[in-house]
Short mmCIF file of N, CA, C and O in Angstrom, two decimals:
data_model
loop_
_atom_site.label_atom_id
_atom_site.label_comp_id
_atom_site.label_asym_id
_atom_site.label_seq_id
_atom_site.Cartn_x
_atom_site.Cartn_y
_atom_site.Cartn_z
N MET A 1353 16.12 -26.96 58.82
CA MET A 1353 15.84 -25.63 58.95
C MET A 1353 15.88 -25.14 57.53
O MET A 1353 15.21 -23.93 57.37
N ASP A 1354 16.83 -25.17 56.98
CA ASP A 1354 16.98 -24.55 55.52
C ASP A 1354 15.71 -24.70 54.72
O ASP A 1354 15.43 -23.89 54.06
N ARG A 1355 15.19 -26.06 54.71
CA ARG A 1355 14.28 -26.25 54.11
C ARG A 1355 12.85 -25.40 54.28
O ARG A 1355 12.07 -24.88 53.71
N ASN A 1356 12.87 -25.12 55.51
CA ASN A 1356 11.58 -24.31 56.09
C ASN A 1356 11.96 -22.74 55.65
O ASN A 1356 10.78 -22.25 55.48
N ILE A 1357 13.07 -22.39 55.61
CA ILE A 1357 13.30 -20.94 55.25
C ILE A 1357 12.65 -20.96 53.64
O ILE A 1357 12.40 -19.82 53.12
N ASN A 1358 13.45 -21.82 52.81
CA ASN A 1358 13.00 -21.88 51.35
C ASN A 1358 11.58 -21.92 51.34
O ASN A 1358 11.01 -21.19 50.29
N MET A 1359 10.96 -22.62 52.05
CA MET A 1359 9.14 -22.79 51.77
C MET A 1359 8.74 -21.53 52.04
O MET A 1359 7.82 -21.07 51.32
N GLY A 1360 9.22 -20.70 52.96
CA GLY A 1360 8.41 -19.48 53.26
C GLY A 1360 9.00 -18.48 52.20
O GLY A 1360 8.06 -17.67 51.99
N SER A 1361 10.05 -18.52 51.50
CA SER A 1361 10.29 -17.72 50.54
C SER A 1361 9.52 -17.80 49.50
O SER A 1361 8.97 -16.98 48.60
N ARG A 1362 9.29 -19.37 49.14
CA ARG A 1362 8.57 -19.40 48.07
C ARG A 1362 6.96 -19.22 48.15
O ARG A 1362 6.40 -18.59 47.33
N ARG A 1363 6.53 -19.18 49.58
CA ARG A 1363 5.26 -18.60 49.61
C ARG A 1363 5.03 -17.24 49.25
O ARG A 1363 3.98 -16.64 48.92
N ARG A 1364 6.22 -16.61 49.96
CA ARG A 1364 5.84 -14.96 49.97
C ARG A 1364 6.15 -14.83 48.26
O ARG A 1364 5.27 -13.59 47.66
N SER A 1365 7.06 -15.35 47.80
CA SER A 1365 7.23 -14.99 46.14
C SER A 1365 5.87 -15.25 45.32
O SER A 1365 5.54 -14.44 44.35
N GLY A 1366 5.11 -16.21 45.68
CA GLY A 1366 4.05 -16.77 44.93
C GLY A 1366 2.95 -15.71 45.52
O GLY A 1366 2.24 -15.19 44.45
N ARG A 1367 2.89 -15.03 46.59
CA ARG A 1367 2.03 -13.99 47.01
C ARG A 1367 2.44 -12.65 46.21
O ARG A 1367 1.32 -12.16 45.84
N VAL A 1368 3.67 -12.38 46.26
CA VAL A 1368 4.25 -11.21 45.30
C VAL A 1368 3.69 -11.30 43.94
O VAL A 1368 3.09 -10.49 43.41
N ALA A 1369 3.65 -12.41 43.43
CA ALA A 1369 3.36 -12.68 41.96
C ALA A 1369 1.99 -12.51 41.69
O ALA A 1369 1.74 -11.86 40.79
N ARG A 1370 1.18 -13.06 42.49
CA ARG A 1370 -0.26 -12.72 42.34
C ARG A 1370 -0.49 -11.36 42.60
O ARG A 1370 -1.34 -10.79 41.83
N ARG A 1371 0.10 -10.62 43.36
CA ARG A 1371 -0.23 -9.07 43.73
C ARG A 1371 0.23 -8.35 42.19
O ARG A 1371 -0.57 -7.61 41.78
N VAL A 1372 1.36 -8.86 41.90
CA VAL A 1372 2.07 -7.91 40.74
C VAL A 1372 1.04 -8.41 39.35
O VAL A 1372 0.47 -7.48 39.00
N ILE A 1373 0.54 -9.56 39.09
CA ILE A 1373 -0.33 -9.87 38.18
C ILE A 1373 -1.62 -9.36 38.39
O ILE A 1373 -2.25 -8.54 37.50
N GLY A 1374 -2.34 -9.28 39.56
CA GLY A 1374 -3.47 -8.45 39.70
C GLY A 1374 -3.36 -7.09 39.62
O GLY A 1374 -4.34 -6.42 39.16
N ALA A 1375 -2.35 -6.54 40.02
CA ALA A 1375 -1.79 -4.93 39.80
C ALA A 1375 -2.08 -4.53 38.27
O ALA A 1375 -2.39 -3.76 37.86
N GLY A 1376 -1.26 -5.30 37.59
CA GLY A 1376 -1.20 -5.25 36.18
C GLY A 1376 -2.57 -5.54 35.38
O GLY A 1376 -2.84 -4.69 34.55
N ILE A 1377 -3.41 -6.51 35.83
CA ILE A 1377 -4.93 -6.55 35.22
C ILE A 1377 -5.52 -5.37 35.56
O ILE A 1377 -6.37 -4.84 34.95
N ALA A 1378 -5.49 -5.05 37.08
CA ALA A 1378 -6.20 -3.68 37.07
C ALA A 1378 -5.69 -2.59 36.62
O ALA A 1378 -6.69 -1.87 36.19
N GLY A 1379 -4.43 -2.14 36.30
CA GLY A 1379 -3.85 -1.39 35.88
C GLY A 1379 -4.39 -1.27 34.33
O GLY A 1379 -4.74 -0.18 33.69
N ALA A 1380 -4.40 -2.36 33.53
CA ALA A 1380 -4.82 -2.25 32.48
C ALA A 1380 -6.39 -1.98 32.16
O ALA A 1380 -6.76 -1.14 31.29
N ALA A 1381 -7.37 -2.79 32.95
CA ALA A 1381 -8.81 -2.23 33.07
C ALA A 1381 -8.86 -0.62 33.12
O ALA A 1381 -9.95 -0.15 32.89
N MET A 1382 -8.11 -0.13 34.35
CA MET A 1382 -7.99 1.42 34.62
C MET A 1382 -7.78 2.11 33.27
O MET A 1382 -8.46 2.97 33.16
N ALA A 1383 -6.78 1.55 32.52
CA ALA A 1383 -6.36 2.24 31.62
C ALA A 1383 -7.40 2.36 30.44
O ALA A 1383 -7.83 3.06 29.58
N GLY A 1384 -8.03 1.14 30.04
CA GLY A 1384 -9.06 0.86 29.41
C GLY A 1384 -10.38 2.10 29.66
O GLY A 1384 -11.19 2.68 28.66
N ALA A 1385 -10.70 1.98 30.83
CA ALA A 1385 -11.59 2.82 31.12
C ALA A 1385 -11.48 4.26 31.22
O ALA A 1385 -12.33 4.92 30.44
N LEU A 1386 -10.37 4.76 31.27
CA LEU A 1386 -9.99 6.23 31.12
C LEU A 1386 -9.96 6.24 29.44
O LEU A 1386 -10.56 7.40 29.15
N ALA A 1387 -9.49 5.54 28.57
CA ALA A 1387 -9.65 5.69 27.29
C ALA A 1387 -10.91 5.64 26.82
O ALA A 1387 -11.41 6.39 26.19
N PHE A 1388 -11.52 4.93 27.50
CA PHE A 1388 -13.43 4.89 26.87
C PHE A 1388 -13.95 6.23 27.47
O PHE A 1388 -14.53 6.81 26.57
N ALA A 1389 -13.43 6.75 28.45
CA ALA A 1389 -14.15 7.81 29.04
C ALA A 1389 -13.67 8.97 28.30
O ALA A 1389 -14.20 10.03 28.29
N ALA A 1390 -12.53 9.26 27.78
CA ALA A 1390 -11.90 10.19 26.98
C ALA A 1390 -12.31 10.43 25.85
O ALA A 1390 -12.08 11.53 25.08
N ALA A 1391 -12.91 9.18 25.13
CA ALA A 1391 -13.35 9.58 23.77
C ALA A 1391 -14.65 10.53 23.66
O ALA A 1391 -15.55 10.57 24.50
N PRO A 1392 -14.40 11.36 22.43
CA PRO A 1392 -15.56 12.27 22.48
C PRO A 1392 -16.98 11.57 22.15
O PRO A 1392 -16.97 10.56 21.09
N ALA A 1393 -17.88 11.88 22.69
CA ALA A 1393 -19.09 11.08 22.35
C ALA A 1393 -19.76 11.60 21.10
O ALA A 1393 -20.49 10.64 20.45
N SER A 1394 -19.27 12.77 20.31
CA SER A 1394 -19.71 12.73 19.06
C SER A 1394 -18.97 12.41 18.04
O SER A 1394 -18.91 12.83 16.93
N ALA A 1395 -17.96 11.51 18.25
CA ALA A 1395 -17.19 10.94 17.37
C ALA A 1395 -17.89 10.29 16.17
O ALA A 1395 -18.80 9.27 16.63
N ALA A 1396 -17.70 10.33 15.05
CA ALA A 1396 -18.20 9.64 14.06
C ALA A 1396 -17.86 8.20 13.95
O ALA A 1396 -16.64 7.99 14.28
N PRO A 1397 -18.62 7.24 13.84
CA PRO A 1397 -17.85 5.87 13.57
C PRO A 1397 -16.81 5.95 12.22
O PRO A 1397 -17.13 6.49 11.33
N LEU A 1398 -15.88 4.93 12.48
CA LEU A 1398 -15.32 4.77 11.59
C LEU A 1398 -15.60 3.89 10.52
O LEU A 1398 -16.77 3.03 10.57
N PRO A 1399 -15.50 4.12 9.31
CA PRO A 1399 -16.15 3.51 8.23
C PRO A 1399 -15.74 1.93 8.12
O PRO A 1399 -14.62 1.65 8.42
N LYS A 1400 -16.50 1.24 7.70
CA LYS A 1400 -16.29 -0.44 7.59
C LYS A 1400 -15.36 -0.46 6.22
O LYS A 1400 -15.75 0.13 5.14
N VAL A 1401 -14.42 -1.27 6.42
CA VAL A 1401 -13.64 -1.76 5.19
C VAL A 1401 -13.66 -3.13 5.12
O VAL A 1401 -13.33 -3.75 5.98
N GLU A 1402 -14.25 -3.51 3.67
CA GLU A 1402 -14.51 -4.98 3.80
C GLU A 1402 -13.11 -5.33 3.20
O GLU A 1402 -12.47 -4.88 2.38
N PRO A 1403 -12.51 -6.57 3.76
CA PRO A 1403 -11.42 -7.38 3.41
C PRO A 1403 -11.57 -8.03 1.77
O PRO A 1403 -12.54 -8.91 1.73
N THR A 1404 -10.97 -7.53 0.94
CA THR A 1404 -10.85 -7.98 -0.22
C THR A 1404 -9.49 -7.99 -0.73
O THR A 1404 -8.25 -7.77 -0.12
N VAL A 1405 -8.93 -8.53 -1.93
CA VAL A 1405 -7.86 -8.85 -2.37
C VAL A 1405 -7.09 -7.63 -2.52
O VAL A 1405 -5.96 -7.39 -2.29
N GLU A 1406 -7.84 -6.49 -2.99
CA GLU A 1406 -7.55 -5.21 -3.66
C GLU A 1406 -6.81 -4.69 -2.34
O GLU A 1406 -5.86 -4.07 -2.28
N ASN A 1407 -7.63 -4.74 -1.28
CA ASN A 1407 -7.15 -4.07 0.21
C ASN A 1407 -5.88 -4.73 0.62
O ASN A 1407 -4.98 -4.09 1.30
N ALA A 1408 -5.78 -5.95 0.49
CA ALA A 1408 -4.60 -6.75 1.13
C ALA A 1408 -3.42 -6.91 0.08
O ALA A 1408 -2.37 -7.15 0.40
N ALA A 1409 -3.53 -6.17 -1.19
CA ALA A 1409 -2.59 -6.14 -2.03
C ALA A 1409 -1.08 -5.78 -1.57
O ALA A 1409 -0.13 -6.61 -1.62
N PRO A 1410 -0.71 -4.59 -0.77
CA PRO A 1410 0.39 -4.26 -0.38
C PRO A 1410 0.83 -5.15 0.62
O PRO A 1410 2.29 -5.52 0.47
N THR A 1411 0.13 -5.93 1.29
CA THR A 1411 0.76 -6.89 2.36
C THR A 1411 1.06 -7.94 1.77
O THR A 1411 2.00 -8.75 1.72
N LEU A 1412 0.32 -8.37 0.67
CA LEU A 1412 0.60 -9.64 0.02
C LEU A 1412 1.63 -9.48 -0.75
O LEU A 1412 2.69 -10.37 -1.01
N ASP A 1413 2.01 -8.17 -1.53
CA ASP A 1413 3.20 -8.09 -2.12
C ASP A 1413 4.55 -8.17 -1.48
O ASP A 1413 5.80 -8.36 -1.75
N ASN A 1414 4.41 -7.55 -0.06
CA ASN A 1414 5.50 -7.65 0.88
C ASN A 1414 5.79 -8.86 1.26
O ASN A 1414 7.00 -9.17 1.20
N ILE A 1415 4.80 -9.64 1.49
CA ILE A 1415 5.07 -11.23 1.76
C ILE A 1415 5.80 -11.87 0.64
O ILE A 1415 6.65 -12.36 0.83
N LYS A 1416 5.17 -11.62 -0.71
CA LYS A 1416 5.85 -12.27 -2.00
C LYS A 1416 7.13 -11.75 -1.89
O LYS A 1416 8.20 -12.59 -2.39
N LEU A 1417 7.63 -10.63 -1.63
CA LEU A 1417 8.69 -9.90 -1.94
C LEU A 1417 9.69 -10.59 -1.04
O LEU A 1417 10.85 -10.91 -1.19
N GLY A 1418 9.31 -10.95 0.42
CA GLY A 1418 9.99 -11.45 1.08
C GLY A 1418 10.25 -12.95 0.80
O GLY A 1418 11.59 -13.29 0.91
N ILE A 1419 9.42 -13.68 0.50
CA ILE A 1419 9.89 -15.00 -0.06
C ILE A 1419 10.70 -14.99 -1.02
O ILE A 1419 11.67 -15.76 -1.43
N ASP A 1420 10.49 -14.22 -2.09
CA ASP A 1420 11.51 -14.18 -3.45
C ASP A 1420 12.93 -13.65 -2.91
O ASP A 1420 13.95 -14.28 -3.37
N ARG A 1421 12.89 -12.66 -1.87
CA ARG A 1421 14.32 -12.48 -1.31
C ARG A 1421 14.92 -13.52 -0.56
O ARG A 1421 16.12 -14.00 -0.72
N ALA A 1422 14.07 -14.23 0.09
CA ALA A 1422 14.73 -15.41 0.74
C ALA A 1422 15.19 -16.78 0.06
O ALA A 1422 16.21 -17.24 0.18
N VAL A 1423 14.53 -16.82 -1.04
CA VAL A 1423 14.91 -17.85 -2.19
C VAL A 1423 16.03 -17.26 -2.73
O VAL A 1423 16.99 -18.04 -3.24
N ALA A 1424 16.29 -15.91 -3.28
CA ALA A 1424 17.32 -15.57 -3.82
C ALA A 1424 18.68 -15.83 -2.79
O ALA A 1424 19.63 -16.03 -3.49
N THR A 1425 18.49 -15.54 -1.47
CA THR A 1425 19.67 -15.41 -0.66
C THR A 1425 19.99 -17.07 -0.55
O THR A 1425 21.02 -17.33 -0.08
N ASN A 1426 19.05 -17.81 -0.28
CA ASN A 1426 19.19 -19.31 0.04
C ASN A 1426 18.60 -20.17 -0.97
O ASN A 1426 17.34 -20.44 -0.86
N PRO A 1427 19.33 -20.52 -2.11
CA PRO A 1427 18.78 -21.08 -3.38
C PRO A 1427 18.35 -22.53 -2.84
O PRO A 1427 17.28 -22.96 -3.54
N GLU A 1428 18.47 -23.12 -2.01
CA GLU A 1428 17.82 -24.30 -1.30
C GLU A 1428 16.46 -24.13 -0.88
O GLU A 1428 15.75 -25.29 -0.60
N LEU A 1429 15.91 -23.00 -0.65
CA LEU A 1429 14.59 -22.87 -0.43
C LEU A 1429 13.81 -22.97 -1.40
O LEU A 1429 12.53 -22.41 -1.72
N GLY A 1430 14.17 -23.02 -2.83
CA GLY A 1430 13.60 -22.74 -4.11
C GLY A 1430 12.21 -23.61 -4.02
O GLY A 1430 11.11 -23.10 -4.21
N PRO A 1431 12.26 -24.95 -3.76
CA PRO A 1431 11.02 -25.62 -3.78
C PRO A 1431 9.79 -24.94 -2.88
O PRO A 1431 8.70 -25.05 -3.04
N ALA A 1432 10.16 -24.87 -1.64
CA ALA A 1432 9.78 -24.29 -0.57
C ALA A 1432 8.92 -22.83 -0.99
O ALA A 1432 7.66 -22.59 -0.81
N GLY A 1433 9.52 -22.11 -1.61
CA GLY A 1433 9.35 -20.71 -1.89
C GLY A 1433 8.14 -20.78 -3.04
O GLY A 1433 7.31 -20.07 -3.01
N GLU A 1434 8.47 -21.59 -3.97
CA GLU A 1434 7.66 -21.98 -5.01
C GLU A 1434 6.12 -22.50 -4.43
O GLU A 1434 5.10 -21.75 -4.76
N LEU A 1435 6.21 -23.33 -3.53
CA LEU A 1435 4.94 -23.89 -2.93
C LEU A 1435 4.42 -22.62 -1.92
O LEU A 1435 3.25 -22.52 -2.02
N ALA A 1436 4.99 -22.02 -1.33
CA ALA A 1436 4.37 -20.67 -0.61
C ALA A 1436 3.75 -19.88 -1.62
O ALA A 1436 2.84 -19.27 -1.35
N LEU A 1437 4.66 -19.55 -2.67
CA LEU A 1437 4.02 -18.55 -3.55
C LEU A 1437 2.62 -19.07 -4.24
O LEU A 1437 1.88 -18.26 -4.68
N SER A 1438 2.69 -20.34 -4.44
CA SER A 1438 1.53 -20.74 -5.12
C SER A 1438 0.39 -20.80 -4.18
O SER A 1438 -0.91 -20.70 -4.67
N LEU A 1439 0.29 -20.62 -3.03
CA LEU A 1439 -0.90 -20.43 -2.18
C LEU A 1439 -1.42 -19.07 -2.08
O LEU A 1439 -2.52 -18.85 -1.77
N PHE A 1440 -0.71 -18.12 -2.60
CA PHE A 1440 -1.33 -16.60 -2.68
C PHE A 1440 -2.02 -16.40 -3.90
O PHE A 1440 -1.97 -17.40 -5.08
N PRO A 1441 -3.50 -15.87 -3.88
CA PRO A 1441 -4.25 -15.59 -5.02
C PRO A 1441 -3.52 -14.99 -6.17
O PRO A 1441 -2.47 -14.03 -6.25
N LYS A 1442 -3.89 -15.10 -7.58
CA LYS A 1442 -3.25 -14.49 -8.52
C LYS A 1442 -4.17 -13.36 -8.67
O LYS A 1442 -5.55 -13.46 -8.72
N TYR A 1443 -3.66 -11.94 -8.98
CA TYR A 1443 -4.54 -10.81 -9.15
C TYR A 1443 -3.63 -9.66 -9.98
O TYR A 1443 -2.67 -10.00 -10.33
#
């Protein structure tokens, strides 16, 4: 008897989960459609930024700084830190 009760609740929970997932996907699609419709038609396109080392320099500097700090706080990471830093371009 208990087994049948559990099976029924499992089926219901599966249906509920599918409904929740379906509602989430539908909500995301609706939000995207509303955002697209709200954009002004006369908006100028954004300028293209070509990825170069100069553009990425602040990010690379932050990553290198993080590696340096990790090695400074944990000296046993020295060889791994040197290896990681050797993978970055020199500029």
